[in-house]
Short mmCIF file of C-alpha atoms and ligand atoms in Angstrom, two decimals:
data_model
loop_
_atom_site.label_atom_id
_atom_site.label_comp_id
_atom_site.label_asym_id
_atom_site.label_seq_id
_atom_site.Cartn_x
_atom_site.Cartn_y
_atom_site.Cartn_z
CA MET E 1 23.80 15.41 -5.28
CA PRO E 2 20.87 16.25 -7.58
CA GLY E 3 18.26 18.10 -5.57
CA LEU E 4 15.70 20.82 -5.97
CA GLU E 5 17.75 22.64 -8.61
CA SER E 6 17.47 19.65 -10.95
CA VAL E 7 13.66 19.43 -11.00
CA SER E 8 11.30 21.39 -13.24
CA GLU E 9 10.23 24.92 -12.54
CA TRP E 10 6.67 23.62 -12.12
CA THR E 11 7.76 21.26 -9.33
CA ARG E 12 9.73 23.97 -7.56
CA GLY E 13 6.69 26.25 -7.79
CA TYR E 14 4.40 23.54 -6.46
CA LEU E 15 6.68 22.87 -3.52
CA GLY E 16 7.03 26.58 -2.77
CA GLY E 17 3.28 27.20 -2.98
CA THR E 18 0.72 27.16 -0.19
CA ARG E 19 -0.17 23.52 0.17
CA ASP E 20 -3.45 23.54 2.06
CA LEU E 21 -6.11 20.97 2.88
CA LEU E 22 -8.78 20.06 0.32
CA ILE E 23 -12.16 20.14 2.03
CA GLY E 24 -15.48 20.34 0.18
CA GLY E 25 -13.80 21.49 -3.03
CA GLU E 26 -11.93 24.36 -1.33
CA TRP E 27 -8.25 24.63 -0.44
CA VAL E 28 -8.19 25.77 3.17
CA PRO E 29 -5.59 26.19 5.91
CA ALA E 30 -5.77 23.99 9.01
CA GLN E 31 -8.14 25.27 11.71
CA SER E 32 -5.15 25.51 14.04
CA GLY E 33 -3.14 27.42 11.43
CA ARG E 34 -0.35 24.88 11.88
CA ARG E 35 1.85 23.57 9.10
CA PHE E 36 4.48 20.84 8.97
CA GLU E 37 7.69 20.37 7.04
CA VAL E 38 8.21 17.91 4.22
CA ILE E 39 11.75 16.57 3.93
CA ASP E 40 13.64 15.22 0.92
CA PRO E 41 15.11 11.99 2.31
CA ALA E 42 18.06 12.12 -0.10
CA SER E 43 19.31 15.54 0.97
CA GLU E 44 17.49 15.97 4.32
CA ASP E 45 16.46 19.43 3.08
CA VAL E 46 13.02 20.85 3.83
CA ILE E 47 11.25 21.02 0.47
CA ALA E 48 7.72 22.11 1.37
CA ASN E 49 5.38 23.20 4.12
CA VAL E 50 1.96 21.60 4.27
CA ALA E 51 -1.13 22.49 6.29
CA GLU E 52 -1.35 20.17 9.28
CA GLY E 53 -4.83 18.74 9.61
CA ALA E 54 -6.09 17.51 12.97
CA ALA E 55 -9.41 16.52 14.56
CA ALA E 56 -11.25 19.77 13.74
CA ASP E 57 -10.24 19.57 10.08
CA VAL E 58 -11.11 15.90 9.88
CA ASP E 59 -14.54 16.76 11.23
CA LEU E 60 -15.08 19.40 8.53
CA ALA E 61 -13.85 16.98 5.89
CA VAL E 62 -16.20 14.23 7.08
CA LYS E 63 -19.12 16.70 6.96
CA ALA E 64 -18.15 17.69 3.41
CA ALA E 65 -17.88 14.03 2.42
CA ARG E 66 -21.30 13.30 3.95
CA ARG E 67 -22.89 16.21 2.06
CA ALA E 68 -21.30 14.98 -1.16
CA PHE E 69 -22.44 11.42 -0.52
CA GLU E 70 -26.03 12.59 -0.16
CA SER E 71 -25.93 15.17 -2.95
CA PRO E 72 -27.80 14.31 -6.16
CA ALA E 73 -24.70 15.38 -8.11
CA TRP E 74 -22.91 12.27 -6.81
CA ALA E 75 -25.61 9.97 -5.44
CA ARG E 76 -27.60 10.11 -8.68
CA MET E 77 -24.67 10.23 -11.04
CA PRO E 78 -24.96 7.29 -13.46
CA GLY E 79 -22.26 4.65 -13.17
CA ALA E 80 -21.17 5.42 -16.71
CA GLU E 81 -20.50 9.03 -15.74
CA ARG E 82 -18.49 7.97 -12.67
CA ALA E 83 -16.55 5.66 -14.99
CA ARG E 84 -15.89 8.52 -17.39
CA LEU E 85 -14.56 10.76 -14.61
CA ILE E 86 -12.35 8.01 -13.19
CA TRP E 87 -11.01 7.25 -16.66
CA ALA E 88 -10.36 10.97 -17.24
CA LEU E 89 -8.43 11.04 -13.96
CA ALA E 90 -6.26 8.13 -15.15
CA ASP E 91 -5.54 10.05 -18.36
CA ARG E 92 -4.54 13.11 -16.34
CA LEU E 93 -2.24 11.05 -14.13
CA GLU E 94 -0.44 9.78 -17.20
CA ALA E 95 -0.30 13.21 -18.79
CA GLU E 96 1.26 14.59 -15.60
CA ALA E 97 3.65 11.66 -15.12
CA GLU E 98 6.72 13.85 -15.05
CA LYS E 99 5.36 16.17 -12.36
CA ILE E 100 4.11 13.27 -10.27
CA ALA E 101 7.43 11.44 -10.61
CA GLU E 102 9.38 14.47 -9.38
CA LEU E 103 7.04 15.02 -6.43
CA GLU E 104 7.04 11.34 -5.47
CA THR E 105 10.82 11.04 -5.69
CA LEU E 106 11.46 14.19 -3.67
CA ASP E 107 8.90 13.17 -1.08
CA ASN E 108 9.56 9.44 -0.69
CA GLY E 109 13.07 9.04 -2.11
CA MET E 110 12.32 6.32 -4.66
CA PRO E 111 14.30 6.29 -7.93
CA ILE E 112 12.63 8.60 -10.43
CA GLY E 113 12.57 5.80 -13.00
CA VAL E 114 10.40 3.75 -10.64
CA ALA E 115 8.08 6.70 -10.00
CA ARG E 116 7.77 7.48 -13.71
CA GLY E 117 7.88 3.97 -15.14
CA ALA E 118 6.01 1.96 -12.50
CA VAL E 119 4.10 4.09 -9.99
CA VAL E 120 2.31 6.31 -12.51
CA PRO E 121 1.30 3.64 -15.06
CA LEU E 122 0.31 1.15 -12.34
CA SER E 123 -1.76 3.77 -10.53
CA ALA E 124 -3.45 4.84 -13.77
CA ASP E 125 -4.20 1.18 -14.45
CA VAL E 126 -5.91 0.78 -11.07
CA PHE E 127 -8.17 3.75 -11.86
CA ARG E 128 -9.00 2.37 -15.33
CA TYR E 129 -9.69 -1.12 -13.99
CA MET E 130 -11.98 0.28 -11.29
CA ALA E 131 -13.70 2.61 -13.79
CA GLY E 132 -14.96 -0.54 -15.51
CA TRP E 133 -16.65 -1.72 -12.32
CA ALA E 134 -18.72 1.47 -11.95
CA THR E 135 -21.19 0.11 -14.54
CA LYS E 136 -21.17 -3.48 -13.26
CA LEU E 137 -22.34 -3.28 -9.66
CA GLU E 138 -25.07 -5.85 -9.97
CA GLY E 139 -27.19 -7.61 -7.39
CA ARG E 140 -28.86 -10.98 -7.88
CA THR E 141 -32.36 -12.35 -8.03
CA ILE E 142 -32.83 -15.10 -5.46
CA PRO E 143 -35.54 -17.76 -5.71
CA LEU E 144 -37.16 -18.24 -2.28
CA ASP E 145 -38.74 -21.34 -0.88
CA VAL E 146 -40.04 -20.73 2.63
CA PRO E 147 -41.08 -24.01 4.37
CA PRO E 148 -43.83 -22.65 6.72
CA GLN E 149 -45.53 -20.89 3.80
CA PRO E 150 -45.57 -23.49 1.02
CA ASP E 151 -48.13 -21.62 -1.05
CA ALA E 152 -46.70 -18.15 -0.71
CA GLU E 153 -44.71 -16.64 -3.52
CA PHE E 154 -41.95 -14.11 -3.18
CA PHE E 155 -39.70 -12.15 -5.42
CA ALA E 156 -36.36 -11.42 -3.80
CA TYR E 157 -33.29 -9.61 -5.01
CA THR E 158 -30.18 -7.89 -3.73
CA LEU E 159 -29.02 -4.33 -4.25
CA ARG E 160 -25.38 -3.44 -3.83
CA GLN E 161 -24.97 0.03 -2.46
CA PRO E 162 -21.99 2.19 -1.54
CA ILE E 163 -20.96 1.99 2.11
CA GLY E 164 -20.87 5.77 2.46
CA VAL E 165 -18.16 8.05 3.81
CA VAL E 166 -14.83 6.26 3.84
CA GLY E 167 -11.74 7.34 5.79
CA GLN E 168 -8.60 6.27 3.98
CA ILE E 169 -5.28 6.23 5.82
CA VAL E 170 -2.32 5.71 3.54
CA PRO E 171 1.34 4.85 4.18
CA TRP E 172 4.50 6.51 2.87
CA ASN E 173 6.21 3.61 1.05
CA PHE E 174 4.32 3.91 -2.27
CA PRO E 175 2.27 7.04 -1.65
CA LEU E 176 0.37 7.44 -4.93
CA PHE E 177 0.07 3.74 -5.71
CA MET E 178 -1.34 2.86 -2.27
CA THR E 179 -3.68 5.84 -2.55
CA SER E 180 -4.97 4.63 -5.92
CA TRP E 181 -5.81 1.21 -4.43
CA LYS E 182 -8.17 2.91 -2.01
CA VAL E 183 -9.49 5.93 -3.90
CA ALA E 184 -10.30 4.16 -7.19
CA PRO E 185 -12.74 1.52 -5.85
CA ALA E 186 -14.34 4.07 -3.52
CA LEU E 187 -15.09 6.29 -6.52
CA ALA E 188 -16.26 3.39 -8.68
CA THR E 189 -18.80 2.35 -6.07
CA GLY E 190 -20.07 5.87 -5.32
CA CYS E 191 -18.57 6.33 -1.87
CA THR E 192 -17.02 9.62 -0.76
CA ILE E 193 -13.59 9.97 0.74
CA VAL E 194 -11.55 11.63 3.45
CA LEU E 195 -7.98 10.79 2.52
CA LYS E 196 -5.16 11.11 5.02
CA PRO E 197 -1.77 10.65 3.41
CA ALA E 198 1.23 9.79 5.58
CA GLU E 199 2.90 12.79 7.23
CA GLN E 200 6.19 11.83 5.54
CA THR E 201 4.70 11.91 2.02
CA PRO E 202 1.68 14.17 1.52
CA LEU E 203 2.55 15.70 -1.86
CA THR E 204 1.10 13.40 -4.53
CA ALA E 205 -2.15 12.97 -2.56
CA LEU E 206 -2.62 16.74 -2.64
CA PHE E 207 -1.86 16.78 -6.36
CA LEU E 208 -4.35 13.95 -6.92
CA GLY E 209 -6.96 16.09 -5.16
CA GLU E 210 -6.20 18.90 -7.60
CA LEU E 211 -6.53 16.62 -10.61
CA MET E 212 -9.84 15.23 -9.34
CA THR E 213 -11.26 18.71 -8.95
CA GLU E 214 -10.01 19.59 -12.40
CA VAL E 215 -11.61 16.61 -14.18
CA GLY E 216 -14.95 17.41 -12.58
CA PHE E 217 -15.63 15.22 -9.55
CA PRO E 218 -18.26 17.04 -7.48
CA ASP E 219 -16.99 19.00 -4.46
CA GLY E 220 -16.47 16.87 -1.37
CA VAL E 221 -16.24 13.52 -3.17
CA ILE E 222 -12.60 13.57 -2.16
CA ASN E 223 -11.20 15.54 0.76
CA VAL E 224 -7.49 15.45 1.45
CA VAL E 225 -6.30 16.09 5.00
CA PRO E 226 -2.57 15.63 5.53
CA GLY E 227 -1.56 15.41 9.16
CA PHE E 228 -0.03 13.14 11.76
CA GLY E 229 -1.22 9.66 12.61
CA GLU E 230 -1.92 10.24 16.28
CA THR E 231 -4.02 13.33 15.55
CA ALA E 232 -5.56 13.42 12.06
CA GLY E 233 -5.40 9.65 11.53
CA ALA E 234 -6.78 8.80 14.95
CA ALA E 235 -9.58 11.36 14.53
CA LEU E 236 -10.62 9.73 11.26
CA ALA E 237 -10.60 6.22 12.72
CA ASP E 238 -12.64 7.44 15.69
CA HIS E 239 -15.12 9.71 13.86
CA PRO E 240 -18.76 8.74 14.49
CA ASP E 241 -19.91 9.70 11.00
CA VAL E 242 -17.30 7.71 9.05
CA ASP E 243 -18.87 4.49 7.76
CA LYS E 244 -15.68 2.65 6.95
CA VAL E 245 -12.00 3.16 7.56
CA THR E 246 -9.41 1.55 5.35
CA PHE E 247 -5.83 1.55 6.48
CA THR E 248 -2.47 0.42 5.14
CA GLY E 249 0.44 0.51 7.56
CA SER E 250 1.97 -1.23 10.51
CA THR E 251 0.23 -4.01 12.43
CA GLU E 252 0.56 -2.03 15.65
CA VAL E 253 -1.30 0.97 14.24
CA GLY E 254 -3.81 -1.45 12.69
CA ARG E 255 -4.73 -2.56 16.22
CA GLN E 256 -5.18 1.07 17.29
CA ILE E 257 -7.47 1.65 14.32
CA VAL E 258 -9.61 -1.32 15.29
CA ARG E 259 -9.95 0.03 18.84
CA ALA E 260 -10.74 3.54 17.61
CA SER E 261 -13.37 2.22 15.20
CA ALA E 262 -15.39 0.53 17.93
CA GLY E 263 -17.38 3.66 18.89
CA ASN E 264 -19.69 3.53 15.86
CA LEU E 265 -18.64 0.02 14.78
CA LYS E 266 -17.48 1.36 11.45
CA LYS E 267 -16.34 -1.23 8.93
CA VAL E 268 -12.57 -1.69 8.94
CA ALA E 269 -10.20 -2.89 6.23
CA LEU E 270 -6.54 -3.38 7.11
CA GLU E 271 -3.49 -4.04 4.99
CA LEU E 272 -0.73 -4.54 7.53
CA GLY E 273 2.81 -5.73 7.90
CA GLY E 274 4.59 -8.82 6.72
CA LYS E 275 7.67 -10.96 7.14
CA SER E 276 7.31 -12.89 3.97
CA PRO E 277 9.06 -16.18 3.23
CA ASN E 278 10.73 -16.43 -0.16
CA ILE E 279 11.59 -20.04 -1.02
CA VAL E 280 14.16 -21.21 -3.56
CA PHE E 281 14.35 -24.87 -4.57
CA ASP E 282 17.39 -26.63 -6.06
CA ASP E 283 15.75 -26.99 -9.45
CA ALA E 284 14.95 -23.26 -9.86
CA ASP E 285 16.33 -21.11 -12.65
CA LEU E 286 18.98 -19.78 -10.26
CA PRO E 287 19.96 -16.58 -12.07
CA ALA E 288 16.27 -15.64 -12.16
CA ALA E 289 15.84 -16.66 -8.51
CA ILE E 290 18.85 -14.57 -7.49
CA ALA E 291 17.69 -11.49 -9.35
CA GLY E 292 14.11 -11.99 -8.15
CA SER E 293 15.09 -12.59 -4.53
CA ALA E 294 17.29 -9.47 -4.52
CA ASP E 295 14.44 -7.46 -5.94
CA ALA E 296 12.02 -9.01 -3.45
CA VAL E 297 13.83 -7.40 -0.55
CA PHE E 298 15.90 -4.52 -1.94
CA PHE E 299 13.26 -2.92 -4.19
CA ASN E 300 12.18 0.45 -2.77
CA ALA E 301 14.96 0.05 -0.18
CA GLY E 302 12.98 -2.79 1.34
CA GLN E 303 10.14 -0.44 2.26
CA ASN E 304 7.65 -2.85 0.90
CA CYS E 305 5.06 -4.67 2.99
CA VAL E 306 5.57 -7.85 0.95
CA ALA E 307 9.38 -7.75 1.13
CA GLY E 308 10.82 -11.27 0.90
CA ALA E 309 12.71 -10.78 4.16
CA ARG E 310 13.07 -14.45 5.12
CA LEU E 311 14.82 -16.34 2.36
CA PHE E 312 14.71 -20.15 2.54
CA VAL E 313 17.08 -21.91 0.15
CA GLN E 314 17.21 -25.66 -0.50
CA GLU E 315 20.56 -27.16 0.49
CA GLY E 316 21.84 -27.82 -3.04
CA ALA E 317 21.31 -24.24 -4.22
CA TYR E 318 22.34 -22.47 -1.03
CA ASP E 319 25.98 -21.55 -1.73
CA GLU E 320 25.35 -20.38 -5.28
CA LEU E 321 22.32 -18.40 -4.28
CA VAL E 322 23.98 -16.62 -1.36
CA ALA E 323 27.04 -15.79 -3.47
CA GLY E 324 24.85 -14.45 -6.30
CA LEU E 325 22.72 -12.43 -3.93
CA ALA E 326 25.80 -10.91 -2.27
CA GLU E 327 27.18 -9.98 -5.67
CA ARG E 328 23.88 -8.35 -6.59
CA ALA E 329 23.69 -6.47 -3.26
CA ALA E 330 27.19 -5.08 -3.71
CA ALA E 331 26.48 -4.03 -7.30
CA LEU E 332 23.22 -2.20 -6.59
CA ARG E 333 23.65 1.53 -7.03
CA VAL E 334 22.29 3.21 -3.92
CA GLY E 335 21.82 6.93 -4.40
CA PRO E 336 19.43 9.87 -4.64
CA GLY E 337 16.22 9.05 -6.46
CA LEU E 338 16.74 12.02 -8.78
CA ALA E 339 20.07 10.61 -10.06
CA PRO E 340 19.08 8.69 -13.18
CA ASP E 341 21.33 5.70 -12.45
CA SER E 342 20.19 5.10 -8.83
CA GLU E 343 18.59 1.71 -8.34
CA VAL E 344 17.86 2.05 -4.63
CA GLY E 345 16.99 5.35 -2.99
CA PRO E 346 17.22 6.45 0.64
CA LEU E 347 14.89 5.34 3.42
CA VAL E 348 12.01 7.73 3.91
CA SER E 349 13.01 9.39 7.18
CA ALA E 350 15.56 9.76 9.96
CA GLU E 351 13.27 7.65 12.14
CA GLN E 352 13.36 4.81 9.62
CA LEU E 353 17.12 5.13 9.30
CA GLU E 354 17.47 4.67 13.03
CA ARG E 355 15.05 1.73 13.09
CA VAL E 356 16.62 -0.13 10.18
CA THR E 357 20.25 0.35 11.26
CA GLY E 358 19.16 -0.67 14.77
CA TYR E 359 17.87 -4.00 13.42
CA MET E 360 21.09 -4.47 11.42
CA GLY E 361 23.23 -3.98 14.52
CA ALA E 362 21.06 -6.20 16.72
CA ALA E 363 21.18 -9.02 14.14
CA THR E 364 24.97 -9.33 14.28
CA GLU E 365 24.95 -8.97 18.06
CA GLU E 366 22.54 -11.91 18.20
CA GLY E 367 25.04 -13.95 16.18
CA ALA E 368 23.91 -13.59 12.58
CA LYS E 369 26.71 -13.39 10.02
CA LEU E 370 26.94 -10.41 7.70
CA VAL E 371 27.46 -11.36 4.06
CA ALA E 372 26.75 -7.94 2.56
CA GLY E 373 26.00 -4.43 3.75
CA GLY E 374 25.21 -3.87 7.40
CA GLY E 375 24.92 -0.15 7.95
CA ARG E 376 24.35 3.42 6.86
CA LEU E 377 25.85 4.78 3.66
CA GLY E 378 27.31 8.27 3.79
CA GLU E 379 26.44 10.97 6.26
CA ARG E 380 23.79 12.95 4.49
CA GLY E 381 20.50 11.44 3.34
CA PHE E 382 18.92 8.36 4.84
CA PHE E 383 20.83 5.80 2.76
CA VAL E 384 21.55 2.26 3.93
CA GLU E 385 23.38 -0.67 2.38
CA PRO E 386 21.47 -3.64 0.97
CA THR E 387 22.12 -6.15 3.71
CA ILE E 388 22.31 -9.96 3.75
CA LEU E 389 22.56 -12.01 6.92
CA THR E 390 23.17 -15.75 7.21
CA ASP E 391 23.51 -18.09 10.20
CA VAL E 392 20.18 -16.78 11.36
CA ALA E 393 17.87 -18.40 13.88
CA PRO E 394 14.09 -18.07 13.67
CA ASP E 395 13.85 -16.47 17.11
CA MET E 396 16.25 -13.63 16.37
CA ARG E 397 14.38 -10.35 16.64
CA PHE E 398 15.13 -9.22 13.09
CA MET E 399 13.73 -12.52 11.76
CA ARG E 400 10.41 -12.04 13.55
CA GLU E 401 9.65 -8.32 13.26
CA GLU E 402 8.98 -6.29 10.16
CA ILE E 403 12.01 -4.10 9.45
CA PHE E 404 10.82 -2.17 6.40
CA GLY E 405 14.38 -1.88 5.12
CA PRO E 406 16.70 -3.74 2.70
CA VAL E 407 17.59 -6.57 5.08
CA VAL E 408 17.24 -10.27 4.33
CA GLY E 409 17.98 -13.27 6.55
CA VAL E 410 18.94 -16.39 4.59
CA THR E 411 18.53 -19.91 5.89
CA ARG E 412 18.72 -23.38 4.34
CA PHE E 413 16.23 -26.24 4.25
CA THR E 414 16.14 -29.87 3.20
CA ASP E 415 12.81 -31.29 4.29
CA LEU E 416 9.55 -29.93 2.86
CA ASP E 417 7.38 -30.31 5.98
CA ASP E 418 10.04 -28.59 8.04
CA LEU E 419 10.18 -25.79 5.47
CA VAL E 420 6.42 -25.27 5.60
CA ALA E 421 6.46 -25.14 9.40
CA ARG E 422 9.27 -22.58 9.41
CA ALA E 423 7.78 -20.47 6.63
CA ASN E 424 4.48 -20.29 8.54
CA ASP E 425 6.14 -19.66 11.91
CA THR E 426 5.28 -15.96 12.02
CA ALA E 427 2.40 -13.82 13.18
CA PHE E 428 2.20 -12.33 9.69
CA GLY E 429 0.65 -13.83 6.56
CA LEU E 430 0.94 -11.37 3.72
CA ALA E 431 2.81 -13.06 0.88
CA ALA E 432 5.33 -15.72 -0.12
CA GLY E 433 7.57 -16.51 -3.07
CA ILE E 434 8.43 -19.89 -4.59
CA TRP E 435 11.18 -20.45 -7.15
CA THR E 436 11.09 -23.87 -8.84
CA ARG E 437 10.55 -25.58 -12.18
CA ASP E 438 8.41 -28.31 -10.62
CA VAL E 439 4.75 -27.52 -11.29
CA SER E 440 3.45 -30.26 -9.08
CA ARG E 441 5.45 -28.96 -6.13
CA VAL E 442 3.99 -25.49 -6.68
CA HIS E 443 0.43 -26.76 -6.52
CA LYS E 444 1.16 -28.81 -3.41
CA LEU E 445 3.00 -26.05 -1.59
CA ALA E 446 0.91 -22.95 -2.40
CA PRO E 447 -2.16 -24.06 -0.39
CA ARG E 448 0.00 -24.87 2.65
CA LEU E 449 1.49 -21.38 3.00
CA ASP E 450 -0.60 -19.21 5.35
CA VAL E 451 -0.44 -16.08 3.22
CA GLY E 452 -2.71 -13.95 1.06
CA THR E 453 -0.53 -14.03 -2.07
CA VAL E 454 1.87 -16.64 -3.42
CA TRP E 455 4.20 -15.63 -6.24
CA VAL E 456 5.89 -18.36 -8.26
CA ASN E 457 9.01 -17.54 -10.31
CA THR E 458 8.21 -13.86 -9.86
CA TYR E 459 7.78 -11.58 -6.86
CA SER E 460 5.99 -8.39 -5.79
CA LEU E 461 3.71 -8.44 -8.78
CA ASN E 462 0.54 -6.49 -8.10
CA ALA E 463 -2.14 -6.36 -10.74
CA SER E 464 -5.36 -4.38 -10.58
CA ALA E 465 -7.46 -7.51 -11.12
CA LEU E 466 -5.73 -9.62 -8.47
CA PRO E 467 -7.11 -9.45 -4.92
CA PHE E 468 -4.44 -8.47 -2.42
CA GLY E 469 -4.52 -8.71 1.36
CA GLY E 470 -3.11 -10.66 4.25
CA PHE E 471 -3.91 -13.70 6.34
CA LYS E 472 -3.33 -13.76 10.11
CA GLN E 473 -2.04 -10.45 11.54
CA SER E 474 -1.31 -9.05 8.09
CA GLY E 475 -4.78 -7.70 7.64
CA TRP E 476 -8.52 -7.81 7.20
CA GLY E 477 -10.09 -7.93 3.76
CA LYS E 478 -8.80 -7.56 0.24
CA GLU E 479 -7.96 -4.66 -2.00
CA LEU E 480 -8.03 -4.70 -5.81
CA GLY E 481 -9.96 -7.13 -7.98
CA GLU E 482 -13.63 -7.86 -7.56
CA GLU E 483 -13.22 -8.41 -3.82
CA GLY E 484 -11.66 -4.98 -3.52
CA VAL E 485 -14.69 -3.45 -5.21
CA SER E 486 -17.10 -5.42 -3.03
CA SER E 487 -15.39 -4.13 0.09
CA TYR E 488 -16.82 -0.65 -0.64
CA LEU E 489 -20.34 -2.00 -1.13
CA GLN E 490 -22.98 -3.30 1.20
CA THR E 491 -25.64 -5.76 0.14
CA LYS E 492 -29.29 -5.02 0.75
CA SER E 493 -31.84 -7.84 0.40
CA VAL E 494 -35.26 -6.83 -0.88
CA CYS E 495 -38.06 -9.35 -0.47
CA ILE E 496 -41.51 -8.86 -2.02
CA GLY E 497 -44.51 -10.96 -1.17
CA LEU E 498 -46.45 -11.58 -4.38
P1 ADP D 1 5.08 3.71 10.10
O1 ADP D 1 5.12 3.38 11.57
O2 ADP D 1 5.89 2.81 9.30
O3 ADP D 1 5.25 5.18 9.80
P2 ADP D 1 2.30 3.72 10.30
O4 ADP D 1 1.51 2.49 10.34
O5 ADP D 1 2.57 4.45 11.57
O6 ADP D 1 3.64 3.37 9.61
O7 ADP D 1 1.70 4.77 9.29
C1 ADP D 1 0.81 4.50 8.26
C2 ADP D 1 -0.28 5.55 8.26
O8 ADP D 1 -1.00 5.46 9.47
C3 ADP D 1 0.21 6.99 8.18
O9 ADP D 1 -0.70 7.74 7.36
C4 ADP D 1 0.14 7.45 9.62
O10 ADP D 1 -0.05 8.84 9.76
C5 ADP D 1 -1.11 6.73 10.09
N1 ADP D 1 -1.20 6.53 11.55
C6 ADP D 1 -0.19 6.39 12.43
N2 ADP D 1 -0.68 6.26 13.68
C7 ADP D 1 -2.03 6.31 13.60
C8 ADP D 1 -3.12 6.22 14.54
N3 ADP D 1 -2.90 6.06 15.83
N4 ADP D 1 -4.37 6.31 14.06
C9 ADP D 1 -4.61 6.45 12.75
N5 ADP D 1 -3.65 6.55 11.83
C10 ADP D 1 -2.37 6.48 12.23
#
């Protein structure tokens, strides 16, 4: 199995080095002196030791971020200069694609081709897109007509100002990409950041911190504090001097963040779980629908918040679609991310392996029928089989809860109203897919799905300009696009009596 010996000398050196916290422009050990192990999910080997931040370190990082927020070097930096730095960072990410890809694959397990060919260019694109906004943060002039004072004249306008110190809590499924969604708009708007990567995947966040220092962001604009959710993450959500916390992760932790944020009523943005319906109509281009539906749930080993985990297929296409999907599942090459031909890597951790295989077992016990996969692959590394279940009922546990693994439940439909009711019968509302050639049907159906994103004849497409975020218990607020930028700004009204 390709492992550490197959990566570059640079990567081995980086992993072997002292990976400390970035606070106020300095690399420092945790106050407690503690460190935690980083595991390669393909080999289960320990590949690095990282300083373990906790409340005391978060406090120092927040102080550094506050100083940076108030410093003339950042607060008075022209938007064009922020844009230049952000653009330079995007260039550095691309220049270091190979290093980033190796770190991301060793840390998260994803195929190196995905890390190199998708994660790096997409992340760089988010930074470039957001760089453009740094010079376009405009308020408005607002004509006022105030009834009790008919003769008075006013001049009123709005200013849009950065929210301040932002705590950013990031998940492990797409470490760098999810980080770029949060860091890029915060920089574009002039906020400062305390970034807490997931304990499973801290490496590319630390490297991003290095690159930001190198391109010339002032000290303290970004602070990177790896650590555990219950300690470092909770301290950030609770901190009285953090103005906003933005979180991507499970719905359960999202609720804890909301509770923790109540002390100083900090602003909260949440991108949470999903159980997304993916809908295939009879008239769809079936080969495309099969490939797309497989990708929708098997990509990144299903560790994807938008995974199309509930597949609804119209009666006439059902048999062909299930057969095609099963063929695709069996053909997918599951293996170590560093092996060039792997299409699906391991799950991120032993904990995830236990969770996902637990759901697989419970599904068949509840009466679902296994059409493909169903369990762990091999004995070393956290690999699981792409799994397809039919004969599923909406109240089965695996059809209601987010699994975060390559598991899809397939069910058939005939009537459109019944389909809509079933698709919406979930606490989540992140995304949905529709496969059809009927344009009119698309426009009628898309508004009826209670989700933040509808993909038609494609799936999982995220673009920097497209707002992303969930309805219902899938989140609060949007990331990316203009709305994503606005979420790091607050509007001030200025009213002048003339
Ligand atoms: P998962 O359960 O799939 O690991 P989480 O939602 O727990 O996903 O993790 C996403 C991020 O949230 C990680 O960075 C994790 O450390 C952090 N986190 C977990 N628990 C908490 C918490 N109580 N407060 C703040 N952050 C947390």
